[in-house]
Every structure is written in C-alpha cells, then in structure tokens.
Coordinates of C-alpha atoms in Angstrom, one line a residue:
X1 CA -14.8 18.0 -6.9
X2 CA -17.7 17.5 -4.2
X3 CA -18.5 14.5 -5.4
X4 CA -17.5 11.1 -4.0
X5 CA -14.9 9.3 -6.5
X6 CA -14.8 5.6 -6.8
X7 CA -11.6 5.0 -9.0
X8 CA -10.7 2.1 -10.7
X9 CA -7.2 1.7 -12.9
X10 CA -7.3 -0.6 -16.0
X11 CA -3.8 -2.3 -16.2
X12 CA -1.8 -3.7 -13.0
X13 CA 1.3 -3.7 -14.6
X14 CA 4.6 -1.3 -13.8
X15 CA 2.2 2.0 -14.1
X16 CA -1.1 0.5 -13.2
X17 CA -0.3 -1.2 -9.7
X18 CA 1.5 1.7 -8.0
X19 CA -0.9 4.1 -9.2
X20 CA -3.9 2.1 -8.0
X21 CA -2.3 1.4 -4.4
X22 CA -1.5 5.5 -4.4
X23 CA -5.1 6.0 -5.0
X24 CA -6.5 3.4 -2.4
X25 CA -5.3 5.3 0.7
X26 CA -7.5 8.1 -0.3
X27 CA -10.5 6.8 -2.6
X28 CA -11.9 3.6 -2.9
X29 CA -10.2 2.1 -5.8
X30 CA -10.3 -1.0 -7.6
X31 CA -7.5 -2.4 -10.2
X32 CA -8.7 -4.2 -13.5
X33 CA -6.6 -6.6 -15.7
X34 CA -7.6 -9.0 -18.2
X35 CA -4.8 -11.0 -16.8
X36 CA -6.3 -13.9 -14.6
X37 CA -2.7 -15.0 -13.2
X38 CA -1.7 -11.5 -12.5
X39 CA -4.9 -10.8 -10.3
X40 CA -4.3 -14.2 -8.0
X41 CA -0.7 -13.0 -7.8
X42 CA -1.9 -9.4 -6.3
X43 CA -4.4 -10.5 -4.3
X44 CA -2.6 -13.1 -2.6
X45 CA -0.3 -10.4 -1.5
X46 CA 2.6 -10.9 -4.1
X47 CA 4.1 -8.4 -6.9
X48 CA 6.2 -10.0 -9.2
X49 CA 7.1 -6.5 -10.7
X50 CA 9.0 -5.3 -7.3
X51 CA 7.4 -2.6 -7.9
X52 CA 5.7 -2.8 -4.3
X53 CA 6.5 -4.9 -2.0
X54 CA 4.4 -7.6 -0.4
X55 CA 4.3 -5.8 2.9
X56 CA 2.7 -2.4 1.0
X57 CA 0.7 -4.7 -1.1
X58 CA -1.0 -6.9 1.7
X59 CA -1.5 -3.6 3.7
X60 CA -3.4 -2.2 0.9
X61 CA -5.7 -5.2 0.4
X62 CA -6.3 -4.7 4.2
X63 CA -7.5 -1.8 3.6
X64 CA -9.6 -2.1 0.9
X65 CA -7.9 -1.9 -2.3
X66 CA -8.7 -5.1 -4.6
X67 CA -8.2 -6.7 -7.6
X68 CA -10.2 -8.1 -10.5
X69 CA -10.7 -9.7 -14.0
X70 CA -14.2 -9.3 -14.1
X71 CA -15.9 -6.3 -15.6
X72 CA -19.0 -6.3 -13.5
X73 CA -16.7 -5.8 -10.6
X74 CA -16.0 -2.2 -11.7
X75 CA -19.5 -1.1 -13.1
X76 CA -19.9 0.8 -9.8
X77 CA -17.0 2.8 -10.5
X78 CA -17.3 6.4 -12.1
X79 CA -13.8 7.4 -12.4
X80 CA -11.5 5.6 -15.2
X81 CA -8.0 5.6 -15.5
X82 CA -6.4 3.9 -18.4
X83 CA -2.6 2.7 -18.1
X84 CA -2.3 -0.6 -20.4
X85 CA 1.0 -1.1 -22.4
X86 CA 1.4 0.9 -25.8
X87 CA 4.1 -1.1 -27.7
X88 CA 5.1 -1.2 -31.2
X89 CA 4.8 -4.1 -33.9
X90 CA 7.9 -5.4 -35.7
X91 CA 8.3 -2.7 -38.0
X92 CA 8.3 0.1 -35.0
X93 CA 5.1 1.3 -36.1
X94 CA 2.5 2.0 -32.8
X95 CA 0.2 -0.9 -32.1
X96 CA -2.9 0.5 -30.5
X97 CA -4.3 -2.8 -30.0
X98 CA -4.1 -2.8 -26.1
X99 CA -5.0 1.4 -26.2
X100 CA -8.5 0.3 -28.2
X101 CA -9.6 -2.6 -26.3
X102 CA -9.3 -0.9 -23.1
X103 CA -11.1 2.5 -24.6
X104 CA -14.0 -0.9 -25.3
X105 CA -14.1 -1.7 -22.2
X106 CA -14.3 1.0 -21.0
X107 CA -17.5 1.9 -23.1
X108 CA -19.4 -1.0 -22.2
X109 CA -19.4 0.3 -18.0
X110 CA -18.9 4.1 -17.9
X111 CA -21.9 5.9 -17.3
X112 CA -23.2 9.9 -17.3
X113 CA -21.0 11.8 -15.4
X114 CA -18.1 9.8 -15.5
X115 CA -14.4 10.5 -16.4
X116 CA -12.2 8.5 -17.9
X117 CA -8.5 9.3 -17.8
X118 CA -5.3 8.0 -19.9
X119 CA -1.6 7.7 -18.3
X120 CA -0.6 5.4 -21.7
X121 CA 2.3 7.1 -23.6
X122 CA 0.8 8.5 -26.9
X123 CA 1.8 10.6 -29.5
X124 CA 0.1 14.3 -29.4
X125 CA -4.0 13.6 -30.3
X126 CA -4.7 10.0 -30.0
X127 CA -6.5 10.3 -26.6
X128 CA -9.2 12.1 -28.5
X129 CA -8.7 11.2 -32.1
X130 CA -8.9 7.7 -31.2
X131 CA -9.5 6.3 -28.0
X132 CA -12.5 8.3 -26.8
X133 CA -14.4 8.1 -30.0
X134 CA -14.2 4.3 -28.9
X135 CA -15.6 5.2 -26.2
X136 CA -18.1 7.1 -27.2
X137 CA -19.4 4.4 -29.7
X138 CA -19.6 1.7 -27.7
X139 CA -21.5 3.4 -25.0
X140 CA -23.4 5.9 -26.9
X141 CA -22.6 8.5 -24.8
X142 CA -20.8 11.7 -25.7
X143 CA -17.6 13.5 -24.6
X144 CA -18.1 16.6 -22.6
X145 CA -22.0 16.0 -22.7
X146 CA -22.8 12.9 -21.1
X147 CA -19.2 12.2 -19.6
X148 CA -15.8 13.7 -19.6
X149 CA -11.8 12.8 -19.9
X150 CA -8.4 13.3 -19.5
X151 CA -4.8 13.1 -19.9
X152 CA -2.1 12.4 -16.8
X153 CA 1.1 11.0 -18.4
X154 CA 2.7 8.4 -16.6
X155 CA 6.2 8.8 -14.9
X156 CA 6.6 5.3 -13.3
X157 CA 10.5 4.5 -13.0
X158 CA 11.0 1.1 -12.9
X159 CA 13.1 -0.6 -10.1
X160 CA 13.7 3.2 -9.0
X161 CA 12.4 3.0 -4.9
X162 CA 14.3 6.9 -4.8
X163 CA 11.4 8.4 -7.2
X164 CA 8.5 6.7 -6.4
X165 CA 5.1 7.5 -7.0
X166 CA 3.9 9.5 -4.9
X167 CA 6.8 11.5 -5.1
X168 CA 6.5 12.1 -8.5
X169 CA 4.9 15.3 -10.2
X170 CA 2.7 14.8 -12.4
X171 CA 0.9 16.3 -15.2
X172 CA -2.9 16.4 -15.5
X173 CA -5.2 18.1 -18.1
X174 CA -8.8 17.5 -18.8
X175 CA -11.6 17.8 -21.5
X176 CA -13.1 20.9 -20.3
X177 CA -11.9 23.2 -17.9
X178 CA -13.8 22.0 -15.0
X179 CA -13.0 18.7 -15.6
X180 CA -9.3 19.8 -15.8
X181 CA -9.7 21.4 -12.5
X182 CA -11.5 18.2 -11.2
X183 CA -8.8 15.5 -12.3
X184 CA -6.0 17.8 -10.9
X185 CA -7.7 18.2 -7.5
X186 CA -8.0 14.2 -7.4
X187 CA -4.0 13.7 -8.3
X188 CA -3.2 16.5 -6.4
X189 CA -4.8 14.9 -3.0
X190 CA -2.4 11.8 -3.5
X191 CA 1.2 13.1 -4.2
X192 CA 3.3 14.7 -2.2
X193 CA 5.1 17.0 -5.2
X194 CA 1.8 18.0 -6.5
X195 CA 0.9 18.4 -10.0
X196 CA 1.3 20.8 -13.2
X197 CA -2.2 21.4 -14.9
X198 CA -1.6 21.4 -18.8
X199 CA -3.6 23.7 -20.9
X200 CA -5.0 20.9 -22.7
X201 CA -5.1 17.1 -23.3
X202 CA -2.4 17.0 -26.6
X203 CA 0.3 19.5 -24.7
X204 CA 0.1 16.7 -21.8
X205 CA 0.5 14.2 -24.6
X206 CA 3.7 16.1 -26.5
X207 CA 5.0 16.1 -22.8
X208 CA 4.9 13.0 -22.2
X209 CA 6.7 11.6 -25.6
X210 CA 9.3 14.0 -25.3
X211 CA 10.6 13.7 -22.1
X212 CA 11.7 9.9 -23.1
X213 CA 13.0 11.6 -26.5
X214 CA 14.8 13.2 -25.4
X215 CA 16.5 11.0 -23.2
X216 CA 16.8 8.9 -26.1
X217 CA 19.0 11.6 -28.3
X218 CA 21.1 12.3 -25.1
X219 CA 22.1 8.6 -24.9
X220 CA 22.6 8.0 -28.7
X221 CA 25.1 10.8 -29.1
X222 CA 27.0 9.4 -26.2
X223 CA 27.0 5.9 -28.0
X224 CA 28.2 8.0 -31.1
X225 CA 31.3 9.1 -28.7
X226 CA 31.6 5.9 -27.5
X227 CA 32.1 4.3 -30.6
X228 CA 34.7 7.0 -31.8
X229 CA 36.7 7.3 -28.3
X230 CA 37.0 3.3 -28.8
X231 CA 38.0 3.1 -31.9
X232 CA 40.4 5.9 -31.3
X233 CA 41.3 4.0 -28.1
X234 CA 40.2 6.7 -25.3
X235 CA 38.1 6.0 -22.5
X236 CA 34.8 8.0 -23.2
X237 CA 34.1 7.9 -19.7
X238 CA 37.8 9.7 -18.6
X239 CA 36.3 11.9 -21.5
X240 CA 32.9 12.2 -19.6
X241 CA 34.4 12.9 -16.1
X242 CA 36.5 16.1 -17.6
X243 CA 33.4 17.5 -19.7
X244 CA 31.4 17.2 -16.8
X245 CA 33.5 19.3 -14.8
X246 CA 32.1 22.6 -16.9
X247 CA 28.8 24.3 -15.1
X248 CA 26.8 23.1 -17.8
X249 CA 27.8 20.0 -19.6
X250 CA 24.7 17.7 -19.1
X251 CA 26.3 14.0 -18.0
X252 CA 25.1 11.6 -19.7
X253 CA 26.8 7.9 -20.0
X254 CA 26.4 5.8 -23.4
X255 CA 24.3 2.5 -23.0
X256 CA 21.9 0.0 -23.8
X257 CA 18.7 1.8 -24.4
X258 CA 15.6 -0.8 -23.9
X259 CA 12.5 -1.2 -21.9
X260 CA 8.8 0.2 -22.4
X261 CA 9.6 3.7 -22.5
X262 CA 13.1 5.2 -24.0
X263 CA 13.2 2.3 -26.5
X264 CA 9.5 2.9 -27.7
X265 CA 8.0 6.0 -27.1
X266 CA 9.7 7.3 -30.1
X267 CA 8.6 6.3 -32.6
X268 CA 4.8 7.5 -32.1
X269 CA 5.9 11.2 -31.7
X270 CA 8.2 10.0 -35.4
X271 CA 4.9 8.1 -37.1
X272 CA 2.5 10.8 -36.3
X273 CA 5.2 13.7 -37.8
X274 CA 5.1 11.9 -40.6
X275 CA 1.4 12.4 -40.9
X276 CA 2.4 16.0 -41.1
X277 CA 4.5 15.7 -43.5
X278 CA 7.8 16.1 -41.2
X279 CA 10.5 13.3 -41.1
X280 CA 11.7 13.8 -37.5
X281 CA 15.6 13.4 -38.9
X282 CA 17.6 13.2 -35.8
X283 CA 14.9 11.0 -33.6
X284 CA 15.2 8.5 -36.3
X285 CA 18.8 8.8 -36.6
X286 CA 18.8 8.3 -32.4
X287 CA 16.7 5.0 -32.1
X288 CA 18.9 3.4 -35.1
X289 CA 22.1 4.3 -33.1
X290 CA 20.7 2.6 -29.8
X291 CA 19.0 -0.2 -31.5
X292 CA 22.3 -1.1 -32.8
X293 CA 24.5 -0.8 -29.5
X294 CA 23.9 -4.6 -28.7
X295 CA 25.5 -5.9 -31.6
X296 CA 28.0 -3.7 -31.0
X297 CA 29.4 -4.5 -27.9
X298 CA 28.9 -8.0 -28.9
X299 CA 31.2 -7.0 -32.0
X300 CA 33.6 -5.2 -29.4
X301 CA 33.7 -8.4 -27.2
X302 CA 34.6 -10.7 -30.4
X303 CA 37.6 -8.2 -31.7
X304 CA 39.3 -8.1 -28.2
X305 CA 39.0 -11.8 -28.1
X306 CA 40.5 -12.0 -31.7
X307 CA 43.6 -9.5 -30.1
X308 CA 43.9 -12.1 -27.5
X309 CA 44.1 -15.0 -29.7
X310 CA 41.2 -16.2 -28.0
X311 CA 39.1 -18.8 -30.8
X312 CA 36.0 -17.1 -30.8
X313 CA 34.1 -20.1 -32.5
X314 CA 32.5 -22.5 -29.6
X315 CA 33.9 -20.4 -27.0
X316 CA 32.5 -20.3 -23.4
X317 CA 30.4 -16.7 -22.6
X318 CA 29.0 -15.5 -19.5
X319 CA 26.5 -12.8 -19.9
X320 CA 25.6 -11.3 -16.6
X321 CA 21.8 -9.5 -16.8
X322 CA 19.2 -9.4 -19.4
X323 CA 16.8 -7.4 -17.6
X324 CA 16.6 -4.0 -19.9
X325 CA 18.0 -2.5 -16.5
X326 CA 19.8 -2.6 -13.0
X327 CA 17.9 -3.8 -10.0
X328 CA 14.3 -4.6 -11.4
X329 CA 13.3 -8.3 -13.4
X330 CA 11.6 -6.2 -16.1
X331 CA 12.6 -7.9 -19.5
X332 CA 10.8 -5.5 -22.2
X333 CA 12.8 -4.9 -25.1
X334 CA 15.7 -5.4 -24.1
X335 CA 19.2 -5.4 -25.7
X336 CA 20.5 -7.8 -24.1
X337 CA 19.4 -10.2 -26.1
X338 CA 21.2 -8.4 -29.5
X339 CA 24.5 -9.5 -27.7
X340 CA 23.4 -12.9 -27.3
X341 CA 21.9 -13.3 -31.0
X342 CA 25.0 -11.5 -32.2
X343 CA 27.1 -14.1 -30.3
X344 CA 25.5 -16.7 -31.6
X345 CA 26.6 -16.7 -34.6
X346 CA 29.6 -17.8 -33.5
X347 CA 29.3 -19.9 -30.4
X348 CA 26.1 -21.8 -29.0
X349 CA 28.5 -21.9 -25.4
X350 CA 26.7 -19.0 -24.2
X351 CA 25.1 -18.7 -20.5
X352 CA 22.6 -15.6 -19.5
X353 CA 22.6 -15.6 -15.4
X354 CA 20.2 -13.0 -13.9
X355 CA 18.7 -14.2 -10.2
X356 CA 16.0 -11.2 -11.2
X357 CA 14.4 -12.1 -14.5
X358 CA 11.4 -15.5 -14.7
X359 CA 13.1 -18.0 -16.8
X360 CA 10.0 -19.2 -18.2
X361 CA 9.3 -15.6 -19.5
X362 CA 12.3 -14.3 -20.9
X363 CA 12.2 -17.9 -23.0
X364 CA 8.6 -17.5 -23.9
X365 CA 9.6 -13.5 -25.1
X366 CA 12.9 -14.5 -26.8
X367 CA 13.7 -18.1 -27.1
X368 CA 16.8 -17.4 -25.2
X369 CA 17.4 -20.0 -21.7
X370 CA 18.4 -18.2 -19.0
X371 CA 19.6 -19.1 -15.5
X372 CA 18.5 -17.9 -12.1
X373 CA 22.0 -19.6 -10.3
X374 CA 24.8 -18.7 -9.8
X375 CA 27.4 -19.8 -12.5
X376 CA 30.2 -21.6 -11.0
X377 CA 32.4 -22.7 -14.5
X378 CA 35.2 -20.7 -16.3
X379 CA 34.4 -18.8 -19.3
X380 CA 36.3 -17.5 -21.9
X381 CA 34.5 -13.9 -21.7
X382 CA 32.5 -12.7 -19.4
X383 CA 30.1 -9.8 -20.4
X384 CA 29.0 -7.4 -17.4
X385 CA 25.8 -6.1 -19.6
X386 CA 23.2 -5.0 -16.3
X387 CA 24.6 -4.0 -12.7
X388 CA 22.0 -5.5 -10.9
X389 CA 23.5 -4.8 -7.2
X390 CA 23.5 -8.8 -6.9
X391 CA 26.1 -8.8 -9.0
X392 CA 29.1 -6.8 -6.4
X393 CA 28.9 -10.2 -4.6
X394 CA 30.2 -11.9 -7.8
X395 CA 34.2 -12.7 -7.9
X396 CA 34.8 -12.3 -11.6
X397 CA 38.7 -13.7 -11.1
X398 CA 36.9 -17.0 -10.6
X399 CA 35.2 -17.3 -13.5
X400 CA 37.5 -16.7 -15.9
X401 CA 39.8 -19.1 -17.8
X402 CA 43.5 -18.1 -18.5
X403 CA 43.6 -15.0 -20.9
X404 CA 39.7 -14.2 -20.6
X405 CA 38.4 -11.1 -21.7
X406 CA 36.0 -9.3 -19.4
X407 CA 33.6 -6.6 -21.1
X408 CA 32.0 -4.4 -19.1
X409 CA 28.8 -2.5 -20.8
X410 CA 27.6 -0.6 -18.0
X411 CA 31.4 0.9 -16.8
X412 CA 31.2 -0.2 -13.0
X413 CA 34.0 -3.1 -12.6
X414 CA 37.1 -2.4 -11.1
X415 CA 39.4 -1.4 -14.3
X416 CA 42.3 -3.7 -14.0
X417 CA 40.3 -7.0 -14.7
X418 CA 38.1 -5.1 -17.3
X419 CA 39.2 -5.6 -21.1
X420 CA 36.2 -3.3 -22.6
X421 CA 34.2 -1.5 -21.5
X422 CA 31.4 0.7 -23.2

C-alpha cells in the first residue's frame, strides 16, 4: 500500500471511462482500448456514452488522465484493471472472446509485482480458472509469486447521473490477503461510500451475477402479472400502487429487460450451474419471459388495433426510443427492436425516432433505420417504448390520425390518450 500505483484501465466503454477518470484524480492513470475512433473521440474532449460529460472529460485530460491504443503506452504501468464487454453469442451461451484477449494483453506488459484486477461480469471462477492462467502463460510469470490479482465487480448505471461512480460501493477482493488489503485501500481512496472487502475472488464474482439476477426474476414475474391483469383487463399498475402500499411489498414495474447487464448476466451464473449438474429452473424460466416481452407488446399493439378496426397491414407506426433505456443513447440488446421485427411482419410503414441513439450504429447492430428528427406525420399507432425525458416535449394528439391507438410500454403518458399500456 506504500508503494506508488500507476493504474491503467483496459476498456473505455460505459465501465471503463468513468472508472479511469475516478482513478485519475488520485493516481496517475492511463485508459487502453483497441478502439482507434473511440481514443480520438476521448482525447479530443468528447464522450459519446454521456457517461461524462465533455466539461469532466476535458478537465481530466488537463490534468493528466490520457488515452491510448497503443500497448507500449501502458508498459510503465503496474496496476491492471480489466473492464471489456462480456456478451453472449446467439445461442446465450458466454463468449469470452473480449475476457481472453484482454487477459493476452495483459500478459505481454505486466511485470513482477504487478496486479491485475477484473470489473467484467463473470460467473463464480472464471477470473482464475480462465483469465489469469492467460495471463500467466503469456508472460511466464505466476499468480501470487511473481504478481497478483483481483476481483472488483462493476456497478456502472448507465444514463443514471444520481448513482454515479464515485458514489457507488463497491466490492473488492484479492488473490492473497495482502493483496486484498492492497486493492481495497486503492478503491477505497477514490469513492466516497467506500467499499466491502469479499473473502475471496469467486464470492465477489457470485455477487456480482446475482445482483442483476435478481433484478431479472423481479421484472419477469411482473411481466407474468402484466400479461394476466391484461388479459383479464386490470391495470397491473392500479394493482402495483395498492400492493405497494403493504410495509414490505418490493415495487417492481414490468418492462423491457435489455442492455449489457440484466439481459445478459444470466445466463453465465445458468451455463456454469449447469457444469454442476444444476439446471437453474426459475433463472431460465425469467430470461425467456423477458426475452419475449417485445413481441408481446408488439402483439398487444396489433389486437387493440384489430378492436379498433384499424387495418393493421401497411399501416403507419411510430415507435418512440430504441435505446434499451430512458435518458442514455446506449443501444445493447435491446428490445426494442422485437417490436419492430414483430411489426414487420405486417407493415414496412414503421418509423423508430430517438434524438439519443447514432443512426449509423443502431443500423450497423440491427439493420433497422432509425431517425434522430422529430416526426412531424400522422400515424396510425404510436408506441411510447423508452421515456427518454425528450420525449415530455412531444404532443402525441398531433401525431395521430383519426382512431389511432397509442401504446404506452413504459406507463408514463397521461391515461386518457393511452390505449395500452404495459
């Protein structure tokens, strides 16, 4: 803990850039992605993310904090920390490709006395069943002899500026004891809530993986209700609102469940059970449910139109968002595009406006054409599928033709111009 720390964090994405700018107002730190584009970006000042904004960002660089794609820039460096994307293929099993290639990398720079630190999401024993044996064989060093490691899960909200990063507590853990003790002291000297030491690398793993678990179960069994209140023709949130009322009825709304973490983190914890020879029953059940909820409300949209007589085939829909969430431009996995798809199969009229996502990225991601400006035709439904706070400004009235339907997936339009809502 005497020593002097030189810290460099491998991944600037949502995790990666807070977490390095955090770090530069107390260590020299330097932030490492094999993305050339996303370097320029940052070191011209700019974070497409939001995540920080310019004014934090160009303040940093001021003060040291840079940005590179080139390894040799970060050989000087002697304390690792790991936070590149850990996504699943098309058949929801983990793809560790980003996870091994970084754990490479990492190999061909760290030297004796170094420590090396994951904030990935992982299920419980791939930091040291897999990743640091990479490590170890690329640099021919060895773990807790020549340098050491840890686990500090990552708790980066996206789009949330209430829960930021430094006001998040975090968990640490460590290789040995005295490492543990050593990677705690360095988070601790950064964050205002502190930190909670974990006795050891795979209980900050299992932490990690099922605090976005269960989130994920919460949510499903409100989409359950939802889809029997509907049918039954109650308004699960009227339902919500009276439950909630009891000291201990946990509130939870049904949804769209997508991004990087709820969506995704899953199915490790389910694949690595399996290795144990437990099927993880209701976790399996849960990401089904909420994998399915686009096509639902898309499916919810086409029978109210049906009630109104509306001819579904070639007719005019405005979908408003397909970010996976309110208030950031982040587009991973999200469900928004299940509506559309869904949709599709009945009318090509369909228009996605959301001023927050890159057009070029969702249609490189999803083949799907978005726009950035504001619509200004008639549709014959409109779907309200993100509450980005853009969207208040928006008079629905206007963009509706006679006898529209107006779906409203995340329950926050007023209720007399709303036909559905989730």
């Amino acid at each position: 803990m005497d020593r002097t720390f030189n810290i460099c964090v491998v991944g600037l994405g949502y995790v990666g850039l807070p977490l390095a700018r955090l770090f530069s107002t107390k260590y020299k730190t330097i932030g490492y992605d094999i993305n050339d584009r996303r370097v320029e970006e940052l070191m011209a000042g700019h974070d497409s993310t939001c995540e920080i904004s310019d004014e934090l960002l160009r303040s940093a660089l001021l003060g040291g904090f840079r940005c590179t794609s080139s390894i040799d820039d970060i050989r000087e460096c002697n304390f690792y920390i790991v936070a590149v994307p850990t996504p699943v293929d098309i058949d929801n099993r983990p793809d560790l490709t980003p996870l091994v290639n970084a754990s490479r990398m990492v190999g061909e720079i760290i030297s004796k006395g170094d420590i090396v630190v994951y904030e990935s999401t992982v299920y419980p024993g791939m930091t040291e069943e897999v990743c640091l044996p990479e490590v170890e064989k690329v640099s021919g060093l060895k773990l807790n002899i020549d340098f050491y490691a840890g686990y500090s899960p990552e708790r980066i909200n996206p789009g949330d500026k209430e829960h930021t990063i430094e006001k998040i507590k975090k968990v640490t853990s460590g290789s040995t004891p005295e490492v543990a003790d050593a990677i705690d002291h360095i988070y601790n000297s950064v964050l205002i809530n502190g930190t909670h030491k974990a006795p050891s690398i795979r209980v900050a793993e299992a932490s990690k993986i099922i605090e976005n678990s269960q989130r994920d179960v919460n949510i499903a069994f409100m989409n359950e209700l939802a889809k029997i209140f509907n049918a039954m023709e109650i308004d699960t949130h009227d339902v919500i609102d009276a439950a909630s009322t009891k000291w201990n009825f946990l509130k939870y709304t049904p949804g769209l469940v997508g991004g990087h973490c709820i969506s995704i983190d899953p199915y490790y914890l389910i694949q690595k059970a399996q290795v144990y020879g437990i099927l993880p029953r209701i976790m399996t059940a849960a990401r089904r449910l909420n994998d399915g909820m686009g096509a639902y409300v898309a499916n919810q949209v086409v029978k109210l139109m049906n009630k109104k007589g509306i001819l579904v085939k070639d007719a005019r829909i405005l979908i408003l968002g397909i970010t996976f969430k309110e208030n950031c431009p982040d587009i991973r996995n999200t469900k928004v595009v299940d509506i559309y798809a869904t949709l599709q199969e009945y009318t090509d009229n369909i228009t996605i406006y959301d001023p927050l996502a890159n057009v070029e990225t969702v249609e490189a991601e999803y083949n799907v054409r978005i726009t950035n400006n504001k619509p200004d035709d008639k549709y014959d439904a409109v779907i309200l599928a993100v509450a980005h706070k853009v969207f208040e400004g928006l008079d629905i009235d206007e963009l509706l033709l006679n006898n529209a339907v107006v779906y409203d997936v995340k329950s926050v339009l007023p209720r007399n111009i709303v036909g559905g809502r989730l």
